[in-house]
Amino acid sequence: MKILIVSATEKEIFPLINKINTVNQEDLTVDTLITGIGPVFTTYLLTRRLSEKDYDLVINAGIAGSFKSEIPIGETVFVQSDQFADLGIEDKNEFHTLFEKGFLNKDQFPFQDAKLENPYDFNLNLRKVSAITVNTTHECNTSIDMLKQKFEADIESMEGAAFFYVCLQEGEKFLQVRTISNFVRERNTANWDIPLAIKNLNQKLFELIDVLSKTKNS
């Protein structure tokens, strides 16, 4: 089984990278791809890699911000759907998506009702969430409230929807897992816990790779 793990930064998956030789076996190969932060870099580098090499599974792994108190810092979640949350038009102090303005059909492939959905069921023991992807993380209460009302998302990242879009277009089997490092609110990094998020994320990655590789070979 050939698995590609995609992350925005090396830091987020460094524990995995540091032990990659212990993961790789005769019937299991795990590659990593560090794209840089944001959807543009993710789209280009992931598309290029997939054009060069075939994989059985592509995993997007990283940290994320939570909009909801019931999804706490340190929890790892499975992203069921993702959306581009800042691709659109501002008109009279209101933000409208390209779908709302008629520039894109909300059901034009690979979108389903303006969302990017993961069609694969991995039966993982993880909370399923909806996500939004942004070019700029949010700390202003006005913009945060707008995002909550408009998209009803559980978490926020800066790469997920780009990852979904590429994988759906290329016909790749994929999944996105995120571990919560902070709540999306007025910025106070003293309340963040990135080390915990990275620790839990990588622990879950090792578990997922083990389970998925056994499933592939069964």
JSON list of C-alpha atoms in Angstrom, two decimals:
[
{"chain": "A", "resi": 1, "resn": "MET", "atom": "CA", "xyz": [0.00, 0.00, 0.00]},
{"chain": "A", "resi": 2, "resn": "LYS", "atom": "CA", "xyz": [1.31, 3.42, -0.95]},
{"chain": "A", "resi": 3, "resn": "ILE", "atom": "CA", "xyz": [0.21, 6.34, 1.23]},
{"chain": "A", "resi": 4, "resn": "LEU", "atom": "CA", "xyz": [0.96, 10.03, 0.75]},
{"chain": "A", "resi": 5, "resn": "ILE", "atom": "CA", "xyz": [0.66, 12.28, 3.80]},
{"chain": "A", "resi": 6, "resn": "VAL", "atom": "CA", "xyz": [0.23, 15.95, 2.93]},
{"chain": "A", "resi": 7, "resn": "SER", "atom": "CA", "xyz": [0.85, 18.72, 5.45]},
{"chain": "A", "resi": 8, "resn": "ALA", "atom": "CA", "xyz": [1.30, 22.46, 5.26]},
{"chain": "A", "resi": 9, "resn": "THR", "atom": "CA", "xyz": [4.36, 22.49, 7.50]},
{"chain": "A", "resi": 10, "resn": "GLU", "atom": "CA", "xyz": [7.02, 19.99, 8.50]},
{"chain": "A", "resi": 11, "resn": "LYS", "atom": "CA", "xyz": [6.41, 20.84, 12.15]},
{"chain": "A", "resi": 12, "resn": "GLU", "atom": "CA", "xyz": [2.89, 19.43, 12.08]},
{"chain": "A", "resi": 13, "resn": "ILE", "atom": "CA", "xyz": [4.02, 15.93, 11.09]},
{"chain": "A", "resi": 14, "resn": "PHE", "atom": "CA", "xyz": [7.63, 15.97, 12.29]},
{"chain": "A", "resi": 15, "resn": "PRO", "atom": "CA", "xyz": [7.15, 13.08, 14.76]},
{"chain": "A", "resi": 16, "resn": "LEU", "atom": "CA", "xyz": [5.96, 10.94, 11.82]},
{"chain": "A", "resi": 17, "resn": "ILE", "atom": "CA", "xyz": [8.76, 12.11, 9.53]},
{"chain": "A", "resi": 18, "resn": "ASN", "atom": "CA", "xyz": [11.28, 11.36, 12.28]},
{"chain": "A", "resi": 19, "resn": "LYS", "atom": "CA", "xyz": [10.12, 7.74, 12.43]},
{"chain": "A", "resi": 20, "resn": "ILE", "atom": "CA", "xyz": [9.26, 7.19, 8.77]},
{"chain": "A", "resi": 21, "resn": "ASN", "atom": "CA", "xyz": [11.74, 4.31, 8.47]},
{"chain": "A", "resi": 22, "resn": "THR", "atom": "CA", "xyz": [9.90, 2.39, 11.19]},
{"chain": "A", "resi": 23, "resn": "VAL", "atom": "CA", "xyz": [6.61, 2.86, 9.31]},
{"chain": "A", "resi": 24, "resn": "ASN", "atom": "CA", "xyz": [7.78, 1.77, 5.87]},
{"chain": "A", "resi": 25, "resn": "GLN", "atom": "CA", "xyz": [7.68, -1.98, 5.30]},
{"chain": "A", "resi": 26, "resn": "GLU", "atom": "CA", "xyz": [7.79, -4.32, 2.33]},
{"chain": "A", "resi": 27, "resn": "ASP", "atom": "CA", "xyz": [4.06, -3.95, 1.66]},
{"chain": "A", "resi": 28, "resn": "LEU", "atom": "CA", "xyz": [3.66, -0.39, 3.00]},
{"chain": "A", "resi": 29, "resn": "THR", "atom": "CA", "xyz": [5.26, 2.82, 1.76]},
{"chain": "A", "resi": 30, "resn": "VAL", "atom": "CA", "xyz": [4.52, 6.20, 3.33]},
{"chain": "A", "resi": 31, "resn": "ASP", "atom": "CA", "xyz": [5.64, 9.37, 1.54]},
{"chain": "A", "resi": 32, "resn": "THR", "atom": "CA", "xyz": [5.24, 12.91, 2.82]},
{"chain": "A", "resi": 33, "resn": "LEU", "atom": "CA", "xyz": [4.61, 16.19, 1.02]},
{"chain": "A", "resi": 34, "resn": "ILE", "atom": "CA", "xyz": [5.10, 19.58, 2.67]},
{"chain": "A", "resi": 35, "resn": "THR", "atom": "CA", "xyz": [3.16, 22.16, 0.68]},
{"chain": "A", "resi": 36, "resn": "GLY", "atom": "CA", "xyz": [3.47, 25.39, 2.61]},
{"chain": "A", "resi": 37, "resn": "ILE", "atom": "CA", "xyz": [0.57, 27.23, 4.20]},
{"chain": "A", "resi": 38, "resn": "GLY", "atom": "CA", "xyz": [-2.52, 28.08, 2.14]},
{"chain": "A", "resi": 39, "resn": "PRO", "atom": "CA", "xyz": [-4.65, 26.71, -0.69]},
{"chain": "A", "resi": 40, "resn": "VAL", "atom": "CA", "xyz": [-2.57, 27.96, -3.61]},
{"chain": "A", "resi": 41, "resn": "PHE", "atom": "CA", "xyz": [0.63, 26.17, -2.62]},
{"chain": "A", "resi": 42, "resn": "THR", "atom": "CA", "xyz": [-1.32, 23.05, -1.67]},
{"chain": "A", "resi": 43, "resn": "THR", "atom": "CA", "xyz": [-3.12, 22.92, -5.01]},
{"chain": "A", "resi": 44, "resn": "TYR", "atom": "CA", "xyz": [0.03, 23.24, -7.09]},
{"chain": "A", "resi": 45, "resn": "LEU", "atom": "CA", "xyz": [2.37, 20.94, -5.18]},
{"chain": "A", "resi": 46, "resn": "LEU", "atom": "CA", "xyz": [-0.22, 18.22, -4.59]},
{"chain": "A", "resi": 47, "resn": "THR", "atom": "CA", "xyz": [-1.30, 18.21, -8.24]},
{"chain": "A", "resi": 48, "resn": "ARG", "atom": "CA", "xyz": [2.33, 17.97, -9.34]},
{"chain": "A", "resi": 49, "resn": "ARG", "atom": "CA", "xyz": [3.08, 15.10, -6.97]},
{"chain": "A", "resi": 50, "resn": "LEU", "atom": "CA", "xyz": [0.01, 13.14, -8.05]},
{"chain": "A", "resi": 51, "resn": "SER", "atom": "CA", "xyz": [1.03, 13.55, -11.69]},
{"chain": "A", "resi": 52, "resn": "GLU", "atom": "CA", "xyz": [4.41, 12.01, -10.87]},
{"chain": "A", "resi": 53, "resn": "LYS", "atom": "CA", "xyz": [3.48, 9.10, -8.63]},
{"chain": "A", "resi": 54, "resn": "ASP", "atom": "CA", "xyz": [0.51, 6.83, -7.91]},
{"chain": "A", "resi": 55, "resn": "TYR", "atom": "CA", "xyz": [-0.89, 6.32, -4.41]},
{"chain": "A", "resi": 56, "resn": "ASP", "atom": "CA", "xyz": [-3.54, 4.09, -2.88]},
{"chain": "A", "resi": 57, "resn": "LEU", "atom": "CA", "xyz": [-4.48, 6.74, -0.33]},
{"chain": "A", "resi": 58, "resn": "VAL", "atom": "CA", "xyz": [-3.75, 10.44, 0.20]},
{"chain": "A", "resi": 59, "resn": "ILE", "atom": "CA", "xyz": [-4.05, 11.89, 3.72]},
{"chain": "A", "resi": 60, "resn": "ASN", "atom": "CA", "xyz": [-4.14, 15.58, 4.60]},
{"chain": "A", "resi": 61, "resn": "ALA", "atom": "CA", "xyz": [-2.96, 16.03, 8.18]},
{"chain": "A", "resi": 62, "resn": "GLY", "atom": "CA", "xyz": [-2.60, 19.18, 10.20]},
{"chain": "A", "resi": 63, "resn": "ILE", "atom": "CA", "xyz": [-3.80, 21.38, 13.02]},
{"chain": "A", "resi": 64, "resn": "ALA", "atom": "CA", "xyz": [-6.95, 23.50, 12.91]},
{"chain": "A", "resi": 65, "resn": "GLY", "atom": "CA", "xyz": [-9.09, 25.98, 14.80]},
{"chain": "A", "resi": 66, "resn": "SER", "atom": "CA", "xyz": [-12.42, 24.96, 16.32]},
{"chain": "A", "resi": 67, "resn": "PHE", "atom": "CA", "xyz": [-15.56, 27.07, 16.18]},
{"chain": "A", "resi": 68, "resn": "LYS", "atom": "CA", "xyz": [-17.33, 24.96, 18.80]},
{"chain": "A", "resi": 69, "resn": "SER", "atom": "CA", "xyz": [-16.58, 24.38, 22.46]},
{"chain": "A", "resi": 70, "resn": "GLU", "atom": "CA", "xyz": [-17.71, 20.77, 22.19]},
{"chain": "A", "resi": 71, "resn": "ILE", "atom": "CA", "xyz": [-14.78, 20.13, 19.82]},
{"chain": "A", "resi": 72, "resn": "PRO", "atom": "CA", "xyz": [-11.95, 20.83, 22.25]},
{"chain": "A", "resi": 73, "resn": "ILE", "atom": "CA", "xyz": [-8.26, 21.52, 21.87]},
{"chain": "A", "resi": 74, "resn": "GLY", "atom": "CA", "xyz": [-6.38, 18.26, 21.39]},
{"chain": "A", "resi": 75, "resn": "GLU", "atom": "CA", "xyz": [-9.19, 16.34, 19.68]},
{"chain": "A", "resi": 76, "resn": "THR", "atom": "CA", "xyz": [-8.46, 14.79, 16.29]},
{"chain": "A", "resi": 77, "resn": "VAL", "atom": "CA", "xyz": [-11.36, 14.90, 13.83]},
{"chain": "A", "resi": 78, "resn": "PHE", "atom": "CA", "xyz": [-12.26, 13.48, 10.43]},
{"chain": "A", "resi": 79, "resn": "VAL", "atom": "CA", "xyz": [-13.25, 16.15, 7.92]},
{"chain": "A", "resi": 80, "resn": "GLN", "atom": "CA", "xyz": [-16.36, 14.99, 6.06]},
{"chain": "A", "resi": 81, "resn": "SER", "atom": "CA", "xyz": [-16.85, 18.17, 4.02]},
{"chain": "A", "resi": 82, "resn": "ASP", "atom": "CA", "xyz": [-14.93, 21.35, 3.28]},
{"chain": "A", "resi": 83, "resn": "GLN", "atom": "CA", "xyz": [-15.65, 24.72, 1.66]},
{"chain": "A", "resi": 84, "resn": "PHE", "atom": "CA", "xyz": [-13.73, 27.69, 0.29]},
{"chain": "A", "resi": 85, "resn": "ALA", "atom": "CA", "xyz": [-14.94, 30.37, 2.71]},
{"chain": "A", "resi": 86, "resn": "ASP", "atom": "CA", "xyz": [-13.32, 33.51, 1.33]},
{"chain": "A", "resi": 87, "resn": "LEU", "atom": "CA", "xyz": [-13.61, 32.95, -2.42]},
{"chain": "A", "resi": 88, "resn": "GLY", "atom": "CA", "xyz": [-16.30, 35.38, -3.47]},
{"chain": "A", "resi": 89, "resn": "ILE", "atom": "CA", "xyz": [-17.49, 38.96, -3.65]},
{"chain": "A", "resi": 90, "resn": "GLU", "atom": "CA", "xyz": [-18.00, 41.66, -1.04]},
{"chain": "A", "resi": 91, "resn": "ASP", "atom": "CA", "xyz": [-21.04, 43.81, -1.79]},
{"chain": "A", "resi": 92, "resn": "LYS", "atom": "CA", "xyz": [-22.43, 46.49, 0.55]},
{"chain": "A", "resi": 93, "resn": "ASN", "atom": "CA", "xyz": [-20.48, 45.11, 3.51]},
{"chain": "A", "resi": 94, "resn": "GLU", "atom": "CA", "xyz": [-21.78, 41.61, 2.90]},
{"chain": "A", "resi": 95, "resn": "PHE", "atom": "CA", "xyz": [-19.80, 38.64, 1.64]},
{"chain": "A", "resi": 96, "resn": "HIS", "atom": "CA", "xyz": [-21.30, 36.48, -1.12]},
{"chain": "A", "resi": 97, "resn": "THR", "atom": "CA", "xyz": [-19.82, 33.25, -2.44]},
{"chain": "A", "resi": 98, "resn": "LEU", "atom": "CA", "xyz": [-19.34, 32.64, -6.16]},
{"chain": "A", "resi": 99, "resn": "PHE", "atom": "CA", "xyz": [-22.23, 30.19, -5.94]},
{"chain": "A", "resi": 100, "resn": "GLU", "atom": "CA", "xyz": [-24.56, 32.81, -4.49]},
{"chain": "A", "resi": 101, "resn": "LYS", "atom": "CA", "xyz": [-23.64, 35.29, -7.23]},
{"chain": "A", "resi": 102, "resn": "GLY", "atom": "CA", "xyz": [-24.15, 32.73, -9.99]},
{"chain": "A", "resi": 103, "resn": "PHE", "atom": "CA", "xyz": [-20.53, 32.44, -11.11]},
{"chain": "A", "resi": 104, "resn": "LEU", "atom": "CA", "xyz": [-20.42, 28.76, -10.16]},
{"chain": "A", "resi": 105, "resn": "ASN", "atom": "CA", "xyz": [-23.11, 26.08, -10.14]},
{"chain": "A", "resi": 106, "resn": "LYS", "atom": "CA", "xyz": [-23.38, 24.75, -6.59]},
{"chain": "A", "resi": 107, "resn": "ASP", "atom": "CA", "xyz": [-23.63, 21.18, -7.95]},
{"chain": "A", "resi": 108, "resn": "GLN", "atom": "CA", "xyz": [-20.94, 21.45, -10.61]},
{"chain": "A", "resi": 109, "resn": "PHE", "atom": "CA", "xyz": [-18.42, 18.65, -10.06]},
{"chain": "A", "resi": 110, "resn": "PRO", "atom": "CA", "xyz": [-16.71, 18.24, -7.70]},
{"chain": "A", "resi": 111, "resn": "PHE", "atom": "CA", "xyz": [-19.06, 20.40, -5.62]},
{"chain": "A", "resi": 112, "resn": "GLN", "atom": "CA", "xyz": [-22.24, 19.13, -3.98]},
{"chain": "A", "resi": 113, "resn": "ASP", "atom": "CA", "xyz": [-24.53, 21.92, -2.79]},
{"chain": "A", "resi": 114, "resn": "ALA", "atom": "CA", "xyz": [-21.49, 24.23, -2.83]},
{"chain": "A", "resi": 115, "resn": "LYS", "atom": "CA", "xyz": [-19.50, 21.85, -0.62]},
{"chain": "A", "resi": 116, "resn": "LEU", "atom": "CA", "xyz": [-16.66, 19.44, -1.29]},
{"chain": "A", "resi": 117, "resn": "GLU", "atom": "CA", "xyz": [-17.59, 16.09, 0.22]},
{"chain": "A", "resi": 118, "resn": "ASN", "atom": "CA", "xyz": [-15.46, 13.06, 0.99]},
{"chain": "A", "resi": 119, "resn": "PRO", "atom": "CA", "xyz": [-17.29, 10.11, -0.62]},
{"chain": "A", "resi": 120, "resn": "TYR", "atom": "CA", "xyz": [-15.21, 7.46, 1.14]},
{"chain": "A", "resi": 121, "resn": "ASP", "atom": "CA", "xyz": [-16.28, 5.77, 4.36]},
{"chain": "A", "resi": 122, "resn": "PHE", "atom": "CA", "xyz": [-13.28, 4.73, 6.43]},
{"chain": "A", "resi": 123, "resn": "ASN", "atom": "CA", "xyz": [-15.21, 3.79, 9.59]},
{"chain": "A", "resi": 124, "resn": "LEU", "atom": "CA", "xyz": [-12.70, 5.63, 11.73]},
{"chain": "A", "resi": 125, "resn": "ASN", "atom": "CA", "xyz": [-13.30, 6.21, 15.41]},
{"chain": "A", "resi": 126, "resn": "LEU", "atom": "CA", "xyz": [-13.19, 9.98, 14.94]},
{"chain": "A", "resi": 127, "resn": "ARG", "atom": "CA", "xyz": [-15.76, 12.76, 15.14]},
{"chain": "A", "resi": 128, "resn": "LYS", "atom": "CA", "xyz": [-16.96, 13.74, 11.66]},
{"chain": "A", "resi": 129, "resn": "VAL", "atom": "CA", "xyz": [-16.91, 17.50, 11.07]},
{"chain": "A", "resi": 130, "resn": "SER", "atom": "CA", "xyz": [-17.54, 20.11, 8.42]},
{"chain": "A", "resi": 131, "resn": "ALA", "atom": "CA", "xyz": [-14.71, 22.53, 7.69]},
{"chain": "A", "resi": 132, "resn": "ILE", "atom": "CA", "xyz": [-14.01, 25.78, 5.94]},
{"chain": "A", "resi": 133, "resn": "THR", "atom": "CA", "xyz": [-10.75, 26.79, 4.26]},
{"chain": "A", "resi": 134, "resn": "VAL", "atom": "CA", "xyz": [-9.47, 30.35, 4.34]},
{"chain": "A", "resi": 135, "resn": "ASN", "atom": "CA", "xyz": [-6.50, 32.36, 3.14]},
{"chain": "A", "resi": 136, "resn": "THR", "atom": "CA", "xyz": [-6.50, 34.40, 6.35]},
{"chain": "A", "resi": 137, "resn": "THR", "atom": "CA", "xyz": [-7.21, 33.01, 9.80]},
{"chain": "A", "resi": 138, "resn": "HIS", "atom": "CA", "xyz": [-9.83, 34.93, 11.76]},
{"chain": "A", "resi": 139, "resn": "GLU", "atom": "CA", "xyz": [-9.76, 36.68, 15.13]},
{"chain": "A", "resi": 140, "resn": "CYS", "atom": "CA", "xyz": [-12.25, 39.52, 14.62]},
{"chain": "A", "resi": 141, "resn": "ASN", "atom": "CA", "xyz": [-15.60, 38.73, 16.24]},
{"chain": "A", "resi": 142, "resn": "THR", "atom": "CA", "xyz": [-17.52, 40.28, 13.34]},
{"chain": "A", "resi": 143, "resn": "SER", "atom": "CA", "xyz": [-15.91, 38.05, 10.71]},
{"chain": "A", "resi": 144, "resn": "ILE", "atom": "CA", "xyz": [-16.05, 35.01, 12.98]},
{"chain": "A", "resi": 145, "resn": "ASP", "atom": "CA", "xyz": [-19.79, 35.49, 13.55]},
{"chain": "A", "resi": 146, "resn": "MET", "atom": "CA", "xyz": [-20.30, 35.88, 9.79]},
{"chain": "A", "resi": 147, "resn": "LEU", "atom": "CA", "xyz": [-18.46, 32.63, 9.10]},
{"chain": "A", "resi": 148, "resn": "LYS", "atom": "CA", "xyz": [-20.43, 30.75, 11.75]},
{"chain": "A", "resi": 149, "resn": "GLN", "atom": "CA", "xyz": [-23.74, 31.98, 10.38]},
{"chain": "A", "resi": 150, "resn": "LYS", "atom": "CA", "xyz": [-22.94, 31.56, 6.71]},
{"chain": "A", "resi": 151, "resn": "PHE", "atom": "CA", "xyz": [-21.11, 28.24, 6.62]},
{"chain": "A", "resi": 152, "resn": "GLU", "atom": "CA", "xyz": [-22.14, 26.45, 9.83]},
{"chain": "A", "resi": 153, "resn": "ALA", "atom": "CA", "xyz": [-18.66, 24.94, 9.97]},
{"chain": "A", "resi": 154, "resn": "ASP", "atom": "CA", "xyz": [-17.10, 23.11, 12.89]},
{"chain": "A", "resi": 155, "resn": "ILE", "atom": "CA", "xyz": [-13.44, 23.89, 12.17]},
{"chain": "A", "resi": 156, "resn": "GLU", "atom": "CA", "xyz": [-11.20, 26.17, 10.10]},
{"chain": "A", "resi": 157, "resn": "SER", "atom": "CA", "xyz": [-7.97, 25.42, 8.22]},
{"chain": "A", "resi": 158, "resn": "MET", "atom": "CA", "xyz": [-5.97, 27.01, 5.41]},
{"chain": "A", "resi": 159, "resn": "GLU", "atom": "CA", "xyz": [-5.55, 24.02, 3.06]},
{"chain": "A", "resi": 160, "resn": "GLY", "atom": "CA", "xyz": [-8.37, 21.49, 3.41]},
{"chain": "A", "resi": 161, "resn": "ALA", "atom": "CA", "xyz": [-10.71, 22.52, 0.60]},
{"chain": "A", "resi": 162, "resn": "ALA", "atom": "CA", "xyz": [-7.81, 22.77, -1.85]},
{"chain": "A", "resi": 163, "resn": "PHE", "atom": "CA", "xyz": [-6.77, 19.25, -0.86]},
{"chain": "A", "resi": 164, "resn": "PHE", "atom": "CA", "xyz": [-10.34, 17.97, -1.33]},
{"chain": "A", "resi": 165, "resn": "TYR", "atom": "CA", "xyz": [-10.65, 19.73, -4.69]},
{"chain": "A", "resi": 166, "resn": "VAL", "atom": "CA", "xyz": [-7.46, 18.24, -6.13]},
{"chain": "A", "resi": 167, "resn": "CYS", "atom": "CA", "xyz": [-8.19, 14.72, -4.89]},
{"chain": "A", "resi": 168, "resn": "LEU", "atom": "CA", "xyz": [-11.76, 14.75, -6.20]},
{"chain": "A", "resi": 169, "resn": "GLN", "atom": "CA", "xyz": [-10.67, 16.08, -9.58]},
{"chain": "A", "resi": 170, "resn": "GLU", "atom": "CA", "xyz": [-7.87, 13.51, -9.85]},
{"chain": "A", "resi": 171, "resn": "GLY", "atom": "CA", "xyz": [-9.99, 10.60, -8.65]},
{"chain": "A", "resi": 172, "resn": "GLU", "atom": "CA", "xyz": [-7.80, 9.91, -5.62]},
{"chain": "A", "resi": 173, "resn": "LYS", "atom": "CA", "xyz": [-8.95, 8.05, -2.52]},
{"chain": "A", "resi": 174, "resn": "PHE", "atom": "CA", "xyz": [-8.38, 10.51, 0.31]},
{"chain": "A", "resi": 175, "resn": "LEU", "atom": "CA", "xyz": [-9.09, 11.63, 3.83]},
{"chain": "A", "resi": 176, "resn": "GLN", "atom": "CA", "xyz": [-8.38, 14.70, 5.92]},
{"chain": "A", "resi": 177, "resn": "VAL", "atom": "CA", "xyz": [-7.66, 14.57, 9.63]},
{"chain": "A", "resi": 178, "resn": "ARG", "atom": "CA", "xyz": [-7.13, 17.64, 11.79]},
{"chain": "A", "resi": 179, "resn": "THR", "atom": "CA", "xyz": [-6.29, 18.09, 15.44]},
{"chain": "A", "resi": 180, "resn": "ILE", "atom": "CA", "xyz": [-7.58, 21.17, 17.22]},
{"chain": "A", "resi": 181, "resn": "SER", "atom": "CA", "xyz": [-4.88, 23.57, 18.41]},
{"chain": "A", "resi": 182, "resn": "ASN", "atom": "CA", "xyz": [-7.07, 26.55, 19.28]},
{"chain": "A", "resi": 183, "resn": "PHE", "atom": "CA", "xyz": [-10.56, 27.99, 19.26]},
{"chain": "A", "resi": 184, "resn": "VAL", "atom": "CA", "xyz": [-11.45, 30.48, 16.53]},
{"chain": "A", "resi": 185, "resn": "ARG", "atom": "CA", "xyz": [-11.87, 33.65, 18.55]},
{"chain": "A", "resi": 186, "resn": "GLU", "atom": "CA", "xyz": [-9.98, 36.83, 19.39]},
{"chain": "A", "resi": 187, "resn": "ARG", "atom": "CA", "xyz": [-6.31, 35.94, 19.06]},
{"chain": "A", "resi": 188, "resn": "ASN", "atom": "CA", "xyz": [-4.58, 34.95, 22.28]},
{"chain": "A", "resi": 189, "resn": "THR", "atom": "CA", "xyz": [-1.89, 32.36, 21.62]},
{"chain": "A", "resi": 190, "resn": "ALA", "atom": "CA", "xyz": [-1.54, 31.78, 25.36]},
{"chain": "A", "resi": 191, "resn": "ASN", "atom": "CA", "xyz": [-4.78, 29.80, 25.06]},
{"chain": "A", "resi": 192, "resn": "TRP", "atom": "CA", "xyz": [-3.49, 27.70, 22.17]},
{"chain": "A", "resi": 193, "resn": "ASP", "atom": "CA", "xyz": [-1.83, 24.30, 22.58]},
{"chain": "A", "resi": 194, "resn": "ILE", "atom": "CA", "xyz": [0.04, 23.51, 19.39]},
{"chain": "A", "resi": 195, "resn": "PRO", "atom": "CA", "xyz": [2.41, 20.97, 21.03]},
{"chain": "A", "resi": 196, "resn": "LEU", "atom": "CA", "xyz": [-0.56, 18.94, 22.30]},
{"chain": "A", "resi": 197, "resn": "ALA", "atom": "CA", "xyz": [-2.26, 19.13, 18.90]},
{"chain": "A", "resi": 198, "resn": "ILE", "atom": "CA", "xyz": [0.86, 17.93, 17.09]},
{"chain": "A", "resi": 199, "resn": "LYS", "atom": "CA", "xyz": [1.41, 15.12, 19.60]},
{"chain": "A", "resi": 200, "resn": "ASN", "atom": "CA", "xyz": [-2.17, 13.87, 19.29]},
{"chain": "A", "resi": 201, "resn": "LEU", "atom": "CA", "xyz": [-2.23, 14.29, 15.51]},
{"chain": "A", "resi": 202, "resn": "ASN", "atom": "CA", "xyz": [0.86, 12.16, 14.98]},
{"chain": "A", "resi": 203, "resn": "GLN", "atom": "CA", "xyz": [-0.27, 9.52, 17.43]},
{"chain": "A", "resi": 204, "resn": "LYS", "atom": "CA", "xyz": [-3.49, 9.24, 15.45]},
{"chain": "A", "resi": 205, "resn": "LEU", "atom": "CA", "xyz": [-1.58, 9.13, 12.16]},
{"chain": "A", "resi": 206, "resn": "PHE", "atom": "CA", "xyz": [0.45, 6.13, 13.33]},
{"chain": "A", "resi": 207, "resn": "GLU", "atom": "CA", "xyz": [-2.78, 4.41, 14.38]},
{"chain": "A", "resi": 208, "resn": "LEU", "atom": "CA", "xyz": [-4.52, 5.21, 11.09]},
{"chain": "A", "resi": 209, "resn": "ILE", "atom": "CA", "xyz": [-1.63, 3.98, 8.97]},
{"chain": "A", "resi": 210, "resn": "ASP", "atom": "CA", "xyz": [-1.56, 0.72, 10.92]},
{"chain": "A", "resi": 211, "resn": "VAL", "atom": "CA", "xyz": [-5.32, 0.16, 10.62]},
{"chain": "A", "resi": 212, "resn": "LEU", "atom": "CA", "xyz": [-5.59, 1.20, 6.98]},
{"chain": "A", "resi": 213, "resn": "SER", "atom": "CA", "xyz": [-2.63, -0.90, 5.87]},
{"chain": "A", "resi": 214, "resn": "LYS", "atom": "CA", "xyz": [-4.11, -3.98, 7.56]},
{"chain": "A", "resi": 215, "resn": "THR", "atom": "CA", "xyz": [-7.48, -3.27, 5.94]},
{"chain": "A", "resi": 216, "resn": "LYS", "atom": "CA", "xyz": [-5.80, -3.04, 2.52]},
{"chain": "A", "resi": 217, "resn": "ASN", "atom": "CA", "xyz": [-4.08, -6.38, 3.02]},
{"chain": "A", "resi": 218, "resn": "SER", "atom": "CA", "xyz": [-7.05, -8.26, 4.48]}
]
